[in-house]
Coordinates of C-alpha atoms in Angstrom, one line a residue:
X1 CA -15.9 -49.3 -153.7
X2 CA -15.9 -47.7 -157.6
X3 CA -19.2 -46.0 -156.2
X4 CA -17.3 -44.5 -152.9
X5 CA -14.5 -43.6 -156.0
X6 CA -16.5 -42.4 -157.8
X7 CA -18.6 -40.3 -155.3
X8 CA -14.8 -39.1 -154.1
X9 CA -14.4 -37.7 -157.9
X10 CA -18.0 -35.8 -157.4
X11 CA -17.4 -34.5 -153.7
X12 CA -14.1 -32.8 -155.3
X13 CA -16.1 -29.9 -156.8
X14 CA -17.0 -28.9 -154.1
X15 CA -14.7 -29.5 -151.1
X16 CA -11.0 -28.5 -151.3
X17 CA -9.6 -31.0 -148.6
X18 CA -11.3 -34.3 -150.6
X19 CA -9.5 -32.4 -154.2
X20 CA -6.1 -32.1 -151.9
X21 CA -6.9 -36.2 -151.5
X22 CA -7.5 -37.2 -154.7
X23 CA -4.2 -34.9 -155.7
X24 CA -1.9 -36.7 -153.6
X25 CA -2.9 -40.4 -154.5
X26 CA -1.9 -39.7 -158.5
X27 CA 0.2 -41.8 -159.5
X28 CA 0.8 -43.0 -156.0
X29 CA 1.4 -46.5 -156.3
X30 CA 3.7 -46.4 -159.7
X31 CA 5.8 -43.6 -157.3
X32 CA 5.7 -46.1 -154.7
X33 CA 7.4 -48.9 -156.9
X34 CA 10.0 -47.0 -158.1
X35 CA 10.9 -45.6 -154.8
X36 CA 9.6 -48.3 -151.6
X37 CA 12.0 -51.3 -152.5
X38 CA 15.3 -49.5 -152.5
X39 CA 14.0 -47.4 -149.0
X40 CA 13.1 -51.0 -147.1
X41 CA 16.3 -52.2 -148.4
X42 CA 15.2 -56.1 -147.5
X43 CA 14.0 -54.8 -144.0
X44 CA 11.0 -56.3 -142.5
X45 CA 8.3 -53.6 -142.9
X46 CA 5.5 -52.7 -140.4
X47 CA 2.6 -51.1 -141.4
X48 CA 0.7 -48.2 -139.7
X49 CA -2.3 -46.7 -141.1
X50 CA -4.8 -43.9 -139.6
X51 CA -7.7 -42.3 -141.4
X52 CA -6.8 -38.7 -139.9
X53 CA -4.7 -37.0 -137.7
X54 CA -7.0 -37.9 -134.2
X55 CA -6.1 -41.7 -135.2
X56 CA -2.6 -40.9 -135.8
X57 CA -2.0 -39.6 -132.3
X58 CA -3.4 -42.5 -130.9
X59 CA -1.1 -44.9 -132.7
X60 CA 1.7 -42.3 -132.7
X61 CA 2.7 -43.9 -128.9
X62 CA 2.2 -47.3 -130.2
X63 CA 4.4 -46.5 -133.6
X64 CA 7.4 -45.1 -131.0
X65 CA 7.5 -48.0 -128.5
X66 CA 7.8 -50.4 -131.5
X67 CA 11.0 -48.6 -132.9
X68 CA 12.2 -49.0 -129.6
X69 CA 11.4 -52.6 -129.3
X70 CA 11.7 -53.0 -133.1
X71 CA 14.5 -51.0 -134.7
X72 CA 15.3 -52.9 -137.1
X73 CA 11.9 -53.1 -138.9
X74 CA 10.7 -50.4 -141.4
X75 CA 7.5 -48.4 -140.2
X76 CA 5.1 -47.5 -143.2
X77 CA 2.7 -44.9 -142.1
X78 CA -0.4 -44.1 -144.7
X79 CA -3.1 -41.7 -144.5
X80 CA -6.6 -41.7 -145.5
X81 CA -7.4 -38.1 -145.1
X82 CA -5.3 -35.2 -145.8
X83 CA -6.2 -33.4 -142.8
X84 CA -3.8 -36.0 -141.0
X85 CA -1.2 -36.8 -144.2
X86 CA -0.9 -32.7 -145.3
X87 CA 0.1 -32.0 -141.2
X88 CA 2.5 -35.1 -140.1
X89 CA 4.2 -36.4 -143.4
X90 CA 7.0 -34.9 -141.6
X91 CA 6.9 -37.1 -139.0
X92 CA 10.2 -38.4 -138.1
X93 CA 9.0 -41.5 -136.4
X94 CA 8.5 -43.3 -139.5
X95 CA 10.5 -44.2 -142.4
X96 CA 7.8 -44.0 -145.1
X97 CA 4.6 -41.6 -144.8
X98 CA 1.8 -41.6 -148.0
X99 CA -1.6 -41.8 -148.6
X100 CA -3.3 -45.1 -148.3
X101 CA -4.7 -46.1 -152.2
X102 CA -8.4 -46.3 -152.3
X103 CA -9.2 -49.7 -151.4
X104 CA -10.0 -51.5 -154.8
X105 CA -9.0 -55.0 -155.5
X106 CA -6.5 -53.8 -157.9
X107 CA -5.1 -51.4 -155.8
X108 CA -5.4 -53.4 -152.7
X109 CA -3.0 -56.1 -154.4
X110 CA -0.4 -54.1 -155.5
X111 CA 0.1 -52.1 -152.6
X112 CA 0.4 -55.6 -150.2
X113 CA 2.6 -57.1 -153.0
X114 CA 5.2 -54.1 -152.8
X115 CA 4.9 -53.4 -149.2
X116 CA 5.0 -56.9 -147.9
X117 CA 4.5 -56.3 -144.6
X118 CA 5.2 -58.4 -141.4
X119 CA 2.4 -56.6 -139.1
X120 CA 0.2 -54.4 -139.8
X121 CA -2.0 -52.0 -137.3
X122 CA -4.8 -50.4 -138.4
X123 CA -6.2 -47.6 -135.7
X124 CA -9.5 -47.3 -134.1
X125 CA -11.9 -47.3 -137.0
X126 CA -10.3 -48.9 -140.2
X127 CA -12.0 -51.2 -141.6
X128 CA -10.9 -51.8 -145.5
X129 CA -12.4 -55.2 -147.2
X130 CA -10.2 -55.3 -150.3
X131 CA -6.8 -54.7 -148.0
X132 CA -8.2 -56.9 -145.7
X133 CA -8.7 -60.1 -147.2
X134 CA -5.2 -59.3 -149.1
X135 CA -3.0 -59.4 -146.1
X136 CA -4.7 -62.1 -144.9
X137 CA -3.7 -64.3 -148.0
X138 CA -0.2 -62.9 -148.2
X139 CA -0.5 -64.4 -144.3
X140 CA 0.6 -60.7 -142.9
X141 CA -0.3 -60.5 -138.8
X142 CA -3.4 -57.6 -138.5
X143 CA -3.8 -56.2 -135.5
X144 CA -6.8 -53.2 -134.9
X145 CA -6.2 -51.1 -131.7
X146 CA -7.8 -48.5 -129.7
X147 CA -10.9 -49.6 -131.4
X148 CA -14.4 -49.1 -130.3
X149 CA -17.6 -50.6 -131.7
X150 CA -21.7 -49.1 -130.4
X151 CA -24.5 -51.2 -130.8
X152 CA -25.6 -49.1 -134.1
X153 CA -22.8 -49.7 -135.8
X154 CA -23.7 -52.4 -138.8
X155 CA -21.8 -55.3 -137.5
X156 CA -24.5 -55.8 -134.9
X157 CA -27.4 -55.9 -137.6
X158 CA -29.1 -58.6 -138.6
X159 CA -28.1 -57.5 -141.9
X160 CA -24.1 -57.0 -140.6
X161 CA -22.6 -60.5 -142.3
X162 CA -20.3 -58.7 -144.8
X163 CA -19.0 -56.3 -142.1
X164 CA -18.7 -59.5 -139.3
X165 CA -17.0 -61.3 -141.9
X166 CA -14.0 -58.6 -141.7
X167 CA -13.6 -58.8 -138.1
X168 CA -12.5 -62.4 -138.2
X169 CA -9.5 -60.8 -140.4
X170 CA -7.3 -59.6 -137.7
X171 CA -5.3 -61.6 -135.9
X172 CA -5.9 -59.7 -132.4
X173 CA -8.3 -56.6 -131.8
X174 CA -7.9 -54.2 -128.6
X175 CA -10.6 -52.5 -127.7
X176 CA -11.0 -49.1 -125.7
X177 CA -14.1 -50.2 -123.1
X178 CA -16.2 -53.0 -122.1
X179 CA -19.0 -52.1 -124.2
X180 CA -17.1 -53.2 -127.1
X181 CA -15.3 -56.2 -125.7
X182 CA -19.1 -57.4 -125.0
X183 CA -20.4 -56.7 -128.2
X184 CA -17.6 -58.2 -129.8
X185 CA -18.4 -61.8 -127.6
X186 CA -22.1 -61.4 -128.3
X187 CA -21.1 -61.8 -132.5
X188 CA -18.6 -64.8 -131.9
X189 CA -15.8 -62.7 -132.2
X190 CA -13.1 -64.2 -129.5
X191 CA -9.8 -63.0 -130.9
X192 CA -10.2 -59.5 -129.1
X193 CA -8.9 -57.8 -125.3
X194 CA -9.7 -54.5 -123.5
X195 CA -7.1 -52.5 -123.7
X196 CA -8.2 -49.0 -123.5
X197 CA -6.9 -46.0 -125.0
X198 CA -4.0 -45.5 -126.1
X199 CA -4.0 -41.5 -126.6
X200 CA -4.3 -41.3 -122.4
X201 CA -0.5 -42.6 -123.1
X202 CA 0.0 -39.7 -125.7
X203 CA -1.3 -36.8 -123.4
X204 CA 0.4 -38.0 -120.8
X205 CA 4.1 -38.0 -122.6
X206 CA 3.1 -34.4 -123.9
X207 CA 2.4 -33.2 -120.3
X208 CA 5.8 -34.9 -119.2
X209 CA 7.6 -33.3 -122.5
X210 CA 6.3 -29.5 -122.2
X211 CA 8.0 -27.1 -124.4
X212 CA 8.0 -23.6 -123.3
X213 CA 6.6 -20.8 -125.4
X214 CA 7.9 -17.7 -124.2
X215 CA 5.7 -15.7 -126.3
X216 CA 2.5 -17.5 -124.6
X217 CA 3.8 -16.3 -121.1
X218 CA 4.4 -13.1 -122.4
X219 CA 0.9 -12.6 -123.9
X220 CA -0.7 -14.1 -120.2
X221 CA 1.3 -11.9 -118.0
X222 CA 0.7 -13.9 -115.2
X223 CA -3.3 -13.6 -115.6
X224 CA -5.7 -16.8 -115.8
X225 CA -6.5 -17.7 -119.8
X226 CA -9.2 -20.1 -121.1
X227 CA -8.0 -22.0 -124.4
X228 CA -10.3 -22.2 -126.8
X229 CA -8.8 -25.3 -129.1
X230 CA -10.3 -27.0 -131.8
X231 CA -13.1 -24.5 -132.7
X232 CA -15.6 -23.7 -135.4
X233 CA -17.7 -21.2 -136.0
X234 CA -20.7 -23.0 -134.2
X235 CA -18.2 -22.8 -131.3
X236 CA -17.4 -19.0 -132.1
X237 CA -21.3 -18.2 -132.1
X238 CA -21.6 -19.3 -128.8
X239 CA -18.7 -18.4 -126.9
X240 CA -18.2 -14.1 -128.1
X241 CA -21.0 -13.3 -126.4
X242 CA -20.2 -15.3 -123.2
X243 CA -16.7 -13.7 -123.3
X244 CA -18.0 -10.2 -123.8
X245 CA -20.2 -10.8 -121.1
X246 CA -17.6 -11.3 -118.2
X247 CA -17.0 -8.6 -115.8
X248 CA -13.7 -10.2 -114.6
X249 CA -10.6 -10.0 -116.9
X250 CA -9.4 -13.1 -118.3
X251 CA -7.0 -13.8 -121.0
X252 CA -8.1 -15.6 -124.2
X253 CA -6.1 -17.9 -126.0
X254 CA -7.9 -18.8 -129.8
X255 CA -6.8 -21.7 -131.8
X256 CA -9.0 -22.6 -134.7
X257 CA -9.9 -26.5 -136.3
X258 CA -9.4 -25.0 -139.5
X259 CA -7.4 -21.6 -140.5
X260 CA -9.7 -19.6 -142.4
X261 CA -8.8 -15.5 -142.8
X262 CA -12.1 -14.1 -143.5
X263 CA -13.5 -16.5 -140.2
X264 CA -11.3 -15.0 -138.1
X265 CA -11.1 -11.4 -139.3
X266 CA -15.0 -11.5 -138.3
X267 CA -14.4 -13.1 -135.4
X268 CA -12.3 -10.2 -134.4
X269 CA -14.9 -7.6 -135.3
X270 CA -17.1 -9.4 -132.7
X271 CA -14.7 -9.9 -129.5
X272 CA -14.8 -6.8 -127.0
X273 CA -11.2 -6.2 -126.2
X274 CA -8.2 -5.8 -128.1
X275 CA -7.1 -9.5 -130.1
X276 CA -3.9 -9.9 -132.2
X277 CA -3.0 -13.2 -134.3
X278 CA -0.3 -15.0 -133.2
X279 CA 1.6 -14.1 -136.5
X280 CA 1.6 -10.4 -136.0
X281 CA 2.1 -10.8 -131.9
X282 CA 5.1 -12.5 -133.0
X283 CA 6.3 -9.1 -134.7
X284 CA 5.3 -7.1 -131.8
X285 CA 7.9 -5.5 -130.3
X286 CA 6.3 -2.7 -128.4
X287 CA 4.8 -5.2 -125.8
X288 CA 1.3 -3.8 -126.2
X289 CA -1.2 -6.2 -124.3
X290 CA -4.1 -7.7 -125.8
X291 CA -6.7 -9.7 -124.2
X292 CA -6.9 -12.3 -126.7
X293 CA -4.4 -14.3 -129.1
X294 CA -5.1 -16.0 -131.9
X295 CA -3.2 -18.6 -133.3
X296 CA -3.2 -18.6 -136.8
X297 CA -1.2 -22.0 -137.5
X298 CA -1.7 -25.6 -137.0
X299 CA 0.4 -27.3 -134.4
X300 CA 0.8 -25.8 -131.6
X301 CA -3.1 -26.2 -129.6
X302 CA -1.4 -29.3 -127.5
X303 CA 1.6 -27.0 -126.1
X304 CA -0.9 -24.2 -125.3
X305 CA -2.7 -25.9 -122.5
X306 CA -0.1 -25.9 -120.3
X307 CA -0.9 -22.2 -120.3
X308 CA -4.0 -22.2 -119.2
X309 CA -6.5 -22.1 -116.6
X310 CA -9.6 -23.3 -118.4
X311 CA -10.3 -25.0 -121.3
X312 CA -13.1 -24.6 -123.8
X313 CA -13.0 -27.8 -126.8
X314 CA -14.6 -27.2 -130.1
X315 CA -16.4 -29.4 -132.2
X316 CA -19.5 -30.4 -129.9
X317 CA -21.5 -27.9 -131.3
X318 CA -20.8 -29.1 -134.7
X319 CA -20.3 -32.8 -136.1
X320 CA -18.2 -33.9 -133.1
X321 CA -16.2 -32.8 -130.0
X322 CA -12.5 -32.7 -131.1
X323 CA -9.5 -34.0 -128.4
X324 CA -10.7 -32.9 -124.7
X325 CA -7.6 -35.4 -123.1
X326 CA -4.6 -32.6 -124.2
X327 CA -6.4 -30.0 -121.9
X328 CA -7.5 -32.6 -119.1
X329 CA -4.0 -33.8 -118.7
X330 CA -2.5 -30.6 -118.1
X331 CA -5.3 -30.5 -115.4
X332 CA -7.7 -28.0 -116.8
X333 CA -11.1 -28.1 -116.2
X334 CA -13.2 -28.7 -119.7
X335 CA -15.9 -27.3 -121.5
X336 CA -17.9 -28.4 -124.8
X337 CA -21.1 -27.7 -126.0
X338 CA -24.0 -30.3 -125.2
X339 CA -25.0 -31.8 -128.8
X340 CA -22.0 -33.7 -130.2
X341 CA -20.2 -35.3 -126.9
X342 CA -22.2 -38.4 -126.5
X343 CA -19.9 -40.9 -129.0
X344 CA -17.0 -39.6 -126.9
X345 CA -16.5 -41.9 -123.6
X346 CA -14.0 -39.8 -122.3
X347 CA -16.4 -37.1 -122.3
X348 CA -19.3 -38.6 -120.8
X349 CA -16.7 -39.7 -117.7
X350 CA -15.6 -36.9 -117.5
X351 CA -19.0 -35.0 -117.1
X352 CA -19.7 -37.7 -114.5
X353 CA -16.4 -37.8 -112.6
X354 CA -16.8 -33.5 -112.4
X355 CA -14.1 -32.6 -114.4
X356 CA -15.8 -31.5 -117.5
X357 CA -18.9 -29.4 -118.2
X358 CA -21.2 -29.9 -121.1
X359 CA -23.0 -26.4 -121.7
X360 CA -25.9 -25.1 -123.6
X361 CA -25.3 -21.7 -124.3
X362 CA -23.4 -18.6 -124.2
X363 CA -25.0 -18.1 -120.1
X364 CA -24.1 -21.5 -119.0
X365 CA -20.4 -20.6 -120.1
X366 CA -20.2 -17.0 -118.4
X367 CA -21.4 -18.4 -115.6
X368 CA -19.3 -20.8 -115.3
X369 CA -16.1 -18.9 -116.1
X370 CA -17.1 -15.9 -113.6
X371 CA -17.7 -19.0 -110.9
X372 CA -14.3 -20.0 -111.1
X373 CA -12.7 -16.8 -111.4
X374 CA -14.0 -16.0 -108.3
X375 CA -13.4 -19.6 -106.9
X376 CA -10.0 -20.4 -108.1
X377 CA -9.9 -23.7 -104.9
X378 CA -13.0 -24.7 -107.3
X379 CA -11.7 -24.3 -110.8
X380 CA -8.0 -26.1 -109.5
X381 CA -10.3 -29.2 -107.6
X382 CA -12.2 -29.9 -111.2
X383 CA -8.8 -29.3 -113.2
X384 CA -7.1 -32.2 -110.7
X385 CA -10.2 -34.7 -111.6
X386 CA -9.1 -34.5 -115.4
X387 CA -5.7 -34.8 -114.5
X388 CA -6.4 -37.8 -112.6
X389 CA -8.5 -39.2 -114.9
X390 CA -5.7 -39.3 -117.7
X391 CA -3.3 -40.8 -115.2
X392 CA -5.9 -43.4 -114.1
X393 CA -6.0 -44.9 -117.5
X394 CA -2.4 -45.0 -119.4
X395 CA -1.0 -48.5 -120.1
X396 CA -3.3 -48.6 -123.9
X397 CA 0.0 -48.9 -125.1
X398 CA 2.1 -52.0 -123.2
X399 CA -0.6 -53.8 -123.5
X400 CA -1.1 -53.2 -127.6
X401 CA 2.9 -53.9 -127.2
X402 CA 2.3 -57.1 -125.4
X403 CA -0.3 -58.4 -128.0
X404 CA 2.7 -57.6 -131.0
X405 CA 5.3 -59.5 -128.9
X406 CA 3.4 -63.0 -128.9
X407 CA 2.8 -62.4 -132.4
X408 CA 6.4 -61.6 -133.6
X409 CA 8.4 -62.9 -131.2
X410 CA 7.1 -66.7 -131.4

């Protein structure tokens, strides 16, 4: 762990979001002592933590249903990364948000100490020795959920007895598929159930929750849009030219992974049509039309769906497809590139249910797009298999709940 510190300190130089990181964890834990006991106030405390923002919308359903069940209890969220901590330590679900300390001994020790918690979930992939093995002797219940293991991953190697060893930790794990639950069984580990995923249960209370955004309908006026979420420059590279190409109008809605001014100003330069950022279209008061918006904010991509007629996720051309569940459930078909979906189970069922399209290039999309513009029956059939493939797999989270219940309420 003082190498992974240490090589933290190093990656610093050079990358803005680890510095932001490293920033926010000074001092941390001596903040954390002067502030934490008065704010639990003798409460039992729960404990949530999720590397990044993806995680923390998967246990965001699981955090609300236990205030619900558990009002009384304080809920402690941490962060690992500060792409999640910088964009929800607003979040009003929880009574304490921070970064999680890097997981030392030292740190590992005094952080259990002052929190004391009851329960503690960690989400998905979290997997911290030092905090571990601390809970565990200050007898805390650990539960891991929405978890998914692949027969690459280490604790599968013949080599895998340190990273086994943390597995028999938890008290309960909840997997996402079978794969996983059988794996799990194959290495003796027993104290595990399928319960699936709990962010179909997040979609699906955004799709039931829509918030309007008159601006949106404005921009649309009343013409199909794809929604472009999540995208990089990869993403960009591919999907001008297939925009440019089409014959048919379509409206454009743009909402980038990361906000970067120079990124999009070129991006602008490239798209054919008129484009406005969402900033400026907010200003707009001549009602000038544009074929494609922008958004230059993080926040809103989730919302925007329910505007659309197509979707187009980013990420897949790059290190890894980003969230293609927000657009399904609002029952648009989907569309990613080909190279970075194949970790993602919801993508490869959705290529092989027909609701989603992996593509290779900037023909495959055009195509595509000027198919269903010209077969809207088509493009609404594939936009009702994603919809029903959210549908078909909610309950992640009663079951998660149900797993809690035999552990606190005994």
């Amino acid at each position: 762990m003082a190498v992974f510190q240490a090589a933290m300190y190093a990656g610093a130089w050079f990358s803005p979001k680890i510095k932001q990181g490293i920033e926010g964890r000074k001092e941390l834990l001596k903040k954390l002592e002067l502030s934490l006991p008065a704010l639990v106030n003798g409460r039992q405390v729960a404990w949530f933590h999720a590397a990044s923002l993806g995680e923390f919308e998967q246990g965001r359903p699981v955090m609300e249903k236990f205030r619900i069940r558990y009002p009384d209890h304080f809920i402690l969220l941490t962060f690992f990364s500060p792409s999640g901590y910088e964009i929800r330590k607003n979040y009003g679900g929880a009574d304490h948000i921070c970064y999680l300390p890097i997981d030392t001994k030292k740190n590992a020790m005094r952080f259990v100490q002052l929190v004391k918690p009851q329960i503690v979930f960690f989400i998905k992939y979290e997997f911290w020795f030092n905090y571990l093995r601390e809970l565990r002797e200050n007898n805390a219940y650990i539960l891991s959920f929405s978890t998914i293991f692949r027969p690459g991953q280490a604790f599968f190697k013949s080599y895998g007895g340190f990273y086994r060893k943390l597995l028999t930790y938890f008290d309960h794990i909840l997997v996402q598929n079978q794969e996983s639950l059988d794996l799990m069984h194959q290495i003796g580990i027993n104290n595990c159930s399928l319960a699936g995923d709990s962010r179909f249960d997040r979609v699906s209370t955004i799709a039931d929750n829509v918030i309007d955004l008159p601006l949106i309908a404005r921009f649309l006026e009343g013409k199909p849009c794809l929604v472009a979420g999540s995208v990089w420059e990869a993403d960009m590279q591919v999907l001008i030219p297939a925009l440019n190409a089409l014959k048919e109008p379509l409206k454009v809605i743009i909402a980038p992974h990361e906000i970067k001014p120079e990124e999009i100003a070129t991006w602008r330069k490239k798209i054919s049509g008129s484009s406005v950022l969402y900033s400026e279209y907010k200003k707009n008061t001549d009602n000038q039309p544009y074929n494609c918006l922008i958004i230059d904010n993080i926040g809103m991509l989730s919302s925007l769906y329910r505007y659309g007629t197509v979707a187009y996720i980013g990420g897949s051309f790059g290190s890894g497809l980003h969230n293609i569940l927000e657009a399904a459930t609002f029952g648009l078909p989907v569309i990613f590139g080909n190279k970075g979906y194949h970790k993602f189970q919801e993508a490869k069922d959705l290529i092989l249910e027909g609701g989603a399209v992996a593509v290779a290039d900037s023909n495959e999309i055009t195509q595509l797009l000027s198919n269903w513009n010209h077969n809207p029956e088509i493009r609404m059939a594939i936009g009702d298999i994603s919809r029903n493939y959210v549908v078909s797999r909610k309950g992640a989270t009663d079951k998660i709940m149900q797993e809690t219940e035999k552990l606190l309420d005994r």
